Amino acid sequence: MSDTLSTSLSTPSNGPGRPKDQLKRQAILDAAKQLFLQQGYEGTSMDAIASAAGVSKLTVYSHFTDKETLFACAVAAKCEEQLPATYFELAADVPIEASLLAIGRGFNTLVNSDESLALQRLMTAQGGQNLQLAQLFFNAGPQRMLDAMHKLLEQACQRGQLQIDNPARAAEHFFCLIRGGCNFRLLIGLCEPLSGSAAEEHVSDVVGLFLRAYRASS
């Protein structure tokens, strides 16, 4: 991912202290998420996004350089809703189990949400036809979460809370375990998402399994 795109994903283009601009930015992101899911990436134009957001096309381009950047930012914004960056900050007074539970709950809610499922189906339907779009999606969503989890696990190892030879691989293991079999059944319409106590039990089981595998020996 380019430095320009990476900056666009993490910081608004209009600086702090401009609440009206931030409302417009959010309206553009909301419109983009809806239209990309309804009409696909190729079928969605910047004109249509501007119209749905109630802003000019110039305003869309002033916040987001091009459609690729806007798509990546929409994916990142969806991830940020359920997994804000603060979840991956390992506070000194918070047990590693609490951090993993918070991340697990957030990811479980995110990956099984209607928007996320629709986006996964959209990307799968591309079937490798647009590798650049696939890379944009992966960088903006899954890769950002994997990188954040990797850093958190490394920090936990440095503090003696966990003992992991390959934190990057362990990060993938964690998210794959949270996704579980239920997510695939959801994708093909065979079940409803886990909720309430069932969702909490699933996340707790995964965190317990993860800790049994990687908790540092006393």
Tab-separated table of C-alpha atoms in Angstrom:
chain	number	residue	atom	x	y	z
A	1	MET	CA	0.000	0.000	0.000
A	2	SER	CA	1.337	3.420	-0.917
A	3	ASP	CA	2.171	6.014	1.742
A	4	THR	CA	-0.559	8.272	0.320
A	5	LEU	CA	-3.229	5.591	0.604
A	6	SER	CA	-2.038	4.522	4.047
A	7	THR	CA	-2.316	8.128	5.271
A	8	SER	CA	-5.791	8.463	3.756
A	9	LEU	CA	-6.960	5.377	5.612
A	10	SER	CA	-5.875	6.625	8.993
A	11	THR	CA	-6.338	10.402	8.903
A	12	PRO	CA	-8.936	12.749	7.410
A	13	SER	CA	-7.646	14.958	4.618
A	14	ASN	CA	-9.068	18.166	6.029
A	15	GLY	CA	-7.336	18.343	9.398
A	16	PRO	CA	-8.829	18.810	12.864
A	17	GLY	CA	-11.254	21.508	13.922
A	18	ARG	CA	-13.586	21.193	10.904
A	19	PRO	CA	-16.684	19.321	12.190
A	20	LYS	CA	-18.726	20.155	9.085
A	21	ASP	CA	-16.057	18.611	6.862
A	22	GLN	CA	-15.992	15.522	9.072
A	23	LEU	CA	-19.761	15.136	8.716
A	24	LYS	CA	-19.372	15.299	4.946
A	25	ARG	CA	-16.545	12.762	5.062
A	26	GLN	CA	-18.696	10.376	7.072
A	27	ALA	CA	-21.635	10.864	4.706
A	28	ILE	CA	-19.363	10.016	1.763
A	29	LEU	CA	-18.070	6.881	3.492
A	30	ASP	CA	-21.603	5.761	4.379
A	31	ALA	CA	-22.784	6.298	0.807
A	32	ALA	CA	-19.742	4.514	-0.598
A	33	LYS	CA	-20.213	1.461	1.631
A	34	GLN	CA	-23.862	1.184	0.632
A	35	LEU	CA	-23.310	1.638	-3.108
A	36	PHE	CA	-20.252	-0.625	-3.336
A	37	LEU	CA	-22.283	-3.412	-1.725
A	38	GLN	CA	-25.390	-2.806	-3.843
A	39	GLN	CA	-23.777	-2.158	-7.222
A	40	GLY	CA	-20.294	-3.622	-6.922
A	41	TYR	CA	-17.037	-1.759	-7.327
A	42	GLU	CA	-17.122	-1.368	-11.115
A	43	GLY	CA	-20.803	-0.413	-11.084
A	44	THR	CA	-20.347	2.397	-8.580
A	45	SER	CA	-19.289	5.833	-9.820
A	46	MET	CA	-17.939	8.773	-7.879
A	47	ASP	CA	-20.903	10.781	-9.240
A	48	ALA	CA	-23.332	8.306	-7.697
A	49	ILE	CA	-21.509	8.393	-4.361
A	50	ALA	CA	-21.541	12.195	-4.358
A	51	SER	CA	-25.272	12.240	-5.108
A	52	ALA	CA	-26.075	9.675	-2.395
A	53	ALA	CA	-23.955	11.590	0.131
A	54	GLY	CA	-25.566	14.922	-0.772
A	55	VAL	CA	-22.252	16.569	-1.687
A	56	SER	CA	-20.514	17.647	-4.868
A	57	LYS	CA	-18.144	15.354	-6.742
A	58	LEU	CA	-15.405	17.904	-6.043
A	59	THR	CA	-16.025	17.419	-2.314
A	60	VAL	CA	-15.673	13.650	-2.704
A	61	TYR	CA	-12.344	14.078	-4.484
A	62	SER	CA	-11.152	16.613	-1.896
A	63	HIS	CA	-11.582	13.985	0.834
A	64	PHE	CA	-10.590	10.920	-1.181
A	65	THR	CA	-8.147	11.117	-4.078
A	66	ASP	CA	-9.847	8.478	-6.253
A	67	LYS	CA	-12.332	5.597	-6.156
A	68	GLU	CA	-9.660	3.099	-5.105
A	69	THR	CA	-8.758	5.210	-2.072
A	70	LEU	CA	-12.427	5.680	-1.195
A	71	PHE	CA	-13.073	1.923	-1.404
A	72	ALA	CA	-10.090	1.172	0.839
A	73	CYS	CA	-11.167	3.852	3.328
A	74	ALA	CA	-14.725	2.471	3.393
A	75	VAL	CA	-13.371	-1.002	4.219
A	76	ALA	CA	-11.072	0.409	6.903
A	77	ALA	CA	-13.899	2.472	8.387
A	78	LYS	CA	-16.088	-0.622	8.694
A	79	CYS	CA	-13.296	-2.452	10.533
A	80	GLU	CA	-12.693	0.543	12.797
A	81	GLU	CA	-16.350	0.530	13.887
A	82	GLN	CA	-15.980	-2.823	15.661
A	83	LEU	CA	-12.212	-2.971	16.186
A	84	PRO	CA	-10.892	0.507	16.979
A	85	ALA	CA	-7.139	0.929	17.190
A	86	THR	CA	-7.373	1.288	20.981
A	87	TYR	CA	-8.307	-2.408	21.234
A	88	PHE	CA	-4.780	-3.269	20.101
A	89	GLU	CA	-3.052	-1.041	22.661
A	90	LEU	CA	-1.822	-3.281	25.459
A	91	ALA	CA	-2.355	-1.294	28.646
A	92	ALA	CA	0.017	-2.081	31.485
A	93	ASP	CA	-2.805	-2.705	33.979
A	94	VAL	CA	-5.016	-4.844	31.725
A	95	PRO	CA	-4.536	-8.653	31.646
A	96	ILE	CA	-3.787	-10.088	28.215
A	97	GLU	CA	-6.932	-12.227	28.495
A	98	ALA	CA	-9.099	-9.083	28.710
A	99	SER	CA	-7.457	-7.617	25.608
A	100	LEU	CA	-7.943	-10.843	23.651
A	101	LEU	CA	-11.573	-11.073	24.711
A	102	ALA	CA	-12.270	-7.503	23.593
A	103	ILE	CA	-10.600	-8.112	20.224
A	104	GLY	CA	-12.356	-11.465	19.827
A	105	ARG	CA	-15.785	-9.974	20.547
A	106	GLY	CA	-15.186	-7.087	18.178
A	107	PHE	CA	-13.932	-9.302	15.359
A	108	ASN	CA	-16.745	-11.823	15.844
A	109	THR	CA	-19.331	-9.043	15.553
A	110	LEU	CA	-17.537	-7.491	12.584
A	111	VAL	CA	-16.981	-10.593	10.463
A	112	ASN	CA	-20.557	-11.832	10.964
A	113	SER	CA	-22.277	-8.475	10.343
A	114	ASP	CA	-24.546	-8.077	7.324
A	115	GLU	CA	-22.205	-5.502	5.749
A	116	SER	CA	-19.127	-7.641	6.220
A	117	LEU	CA	-20.823	-10.746	4.850
A	118	ALA	CA	-22.022	-8.805	1.813
A	119	LEU	CA	-18.522	-7.445	1.236
A	120	GLN	CA	-16.973	-10.921	1.544
A	121	ARG	CA	-19.476	-12.221	-1.023
A	122	LEU	CA	-18.685	-9.294	-3.309
A	123	MET	CA	-14.954	-9.952	-3.165
A	124	THR	CA	-15.441	-13.695	-3.639
A	125	ALA	CA	-17.664	-13.057	-6.659
A	126	GLN	CA	-14.787	-11.162	-8.264
A	127	GLY	CA	-13.122	-14.571	-8.552
A	128	GLY	CA	-9.631	-13.174	-9.119
A	129	GLN	CA	-10.818	-10.990	-11.999
A	130	ASN	CA	-9.566	-7.810	-10.342
A	131	LEU	CA	-6.428	-8.564	-8.358
A	132	GLN	CA	-5.749	-4.885	-7.684
A	133	LEU	CA	-9.151	-4.511	-6.014
A	134	ALA	CA	-8.595	-7.724	-4.051
A	135	GLN	CA	-5.255	-6.374	-2.803
A	136	LEU	CA	-6.863	-3.050	-1.848
A	137	PHE	CA	-9.523	-4.886	0.145
A	138	PHE	CA	-7.024	-7.160	1.873
A	139	ASN	CA	-4.644	-4.329	2.753
A	140	ALA	CA	-7.395	-2.062	4.074
A	141	GLY	CA	-9.156	-4.701	6.164
A	142	PRO	CA	-7.630	-8.089	7.027
A	143	GLN	CA	-3.982	-7.044	6.713
A	144	ARG	CA	-4.399	-3.985	8.944
A	145	MET	CA	-5.973	-6.131	11.671
A	146	LEU	CA	-3.310	-8.814	11.312
A	147	ASP	CA	-0.550	-6.203	11.588
A	148	ALA	CA	-2.147	-4.665	14.688
A	149	MET	CA	-2.592	-8.086	16.307
A	150	HIS	CA	0.978	-9.044	15.424
A	151	LYS	CA	2.297	-5.972	17.253
A	152	LEU	CA	0.089	-6.613	20.288
A	153	LEU	CA	1.265	-10.226	20.549
A	154	GLU	CA	4.896	-9.148	20.213
A	155	GLN	CA	4.396	-6.656	23.029
A	156	ALA	CA	2.719	-9.292	25.200
A	157	CYS	CA	5.717	-11.575	24.609
A	158	GLN	CA	8.151	-8.810	25.537
A	159	ARG	CA	6.259	-8.333	28.808
A	160	GLY	CA	6.407	-12.056	29.556
A	161	GLN	CA	2.634	-12.549	29.267
A	162	LEU	CA	2.812	-14.821	26.219
A	163	GLN	CA	5.441	-17.063	24.660
A	164	ILE	CA	5.091	-17.174	20.865
A	165	ASP	CA	7.767	-18.115	18.346
A	166	ASN	CA	5.887	-16.650	15.371
A	167	PRO	CA	3.488	-13.819	16.399
A	168	ALA	CA	2.436	-13.144	12.799
A	169	ARG	CA	1.253	-16.731	12.371
A	170	ALA	CA	-0.379	-16.703	15.808
A	171	ALA	CA	-2.339	-13.580	14.820
A	172	GLU	CA	-3.740	-15.467	11.824
A	173	HIS	CA	-4.566	-18.443	14.036
A	174	PHE	CA	-6.508	-16.222	16.436
A	175	PHE	CA	-8.689	-14.586	13.799
A	176	CYS	CA	-9.282	-17.878	11.972
A	177	LEU	CA	-10.430	-19.484	15.211
A	178	ILE	CA	-12.807	-16.607	15.940
A	179	ARG	CA	-14.214	-16.806	12.410
A	180	GLY	CA	-14.792	-20.533	12.898
A	181	GLY	CA	-17.192	-22.676	10.911
A	182	CYS	CA	-20.183	-20.461	11.645
A	183	ASN	CA	-18.925	-17.693	9.373
A	184	PHE	CA	-18.749	-20.000	6.350
A	185	ARG	CA	-22.250	-21.287	7.041
A	186	LEU	CA	-23.419	-17.665	7.261
A	187	LEU	CA	-21.770	-16.832	3.940
A	188	ILE	CA	-23.748	-19.532	2.159
A	189	GLY	CA	-26.961	-18.795	4.063
A	190	LEU	CA	-27.188	-21.908	6.206
A	191	CYS	CA	-27.490	-20.331	9.652
A	192	GLU	CA	-27.966	-17.188	11.693
A	193	PRO	CA	-25.047	-15.436	13.422
A	194	LEU	CA	-24.242	-16.375	16.988
A	195	SER	CA	-25.578	-13.853	19.466
A	196	GLY	CA	-25.815	-13.265	23.178
A	197	SER	CA	-24.461	-16.039	25.389
A	198	ALA	CA	-23.643	-18.291	22.404
A	199	ALA	CA	-21.387	-15.644	20.856
A	200	GLU	CA	-19.735	-14.950	24.209
A	201	GLU	CA	-19.133	-18.660	24.805
A	202	HIS	CA	-17.542	-19.022	21.368
A	203	VAL	CA	-15.166	-16.103	21.906
A	204	SER	CA	-14.292	-17.247	25.430
A	205	ASP	CA	-13.545	-20.767	24.181
A	206	VAL	CA	-11.207	-19.419	21.489
A	207	VAL	CA	-9.376	-17.113	23.891
A	208	GLY	CA	-9.003	-19.975	26.379
A	209	LEU	CA	-7.590	-22.245	23.684
A	210	PHE	CA	-5.238	-19.514	22.470
A	211	LEU	CA	-3.937	-18.856	25.969
A	212	ARG	CA	-3.397	-22.552	26.663
A	213	ALA	CA	-1.238	-22.670	23.558
A	214	TYR	CA	0.718	-19.458	24.081
A	215	ARG	CA	0.611	-18.319	27.703
A	216	ALA	CA	4.120	-17.946	29.089
A	217	SER	CA	5.063	-20.590	31.630
A	218	SER	CA	5.484	-19.224	35.140
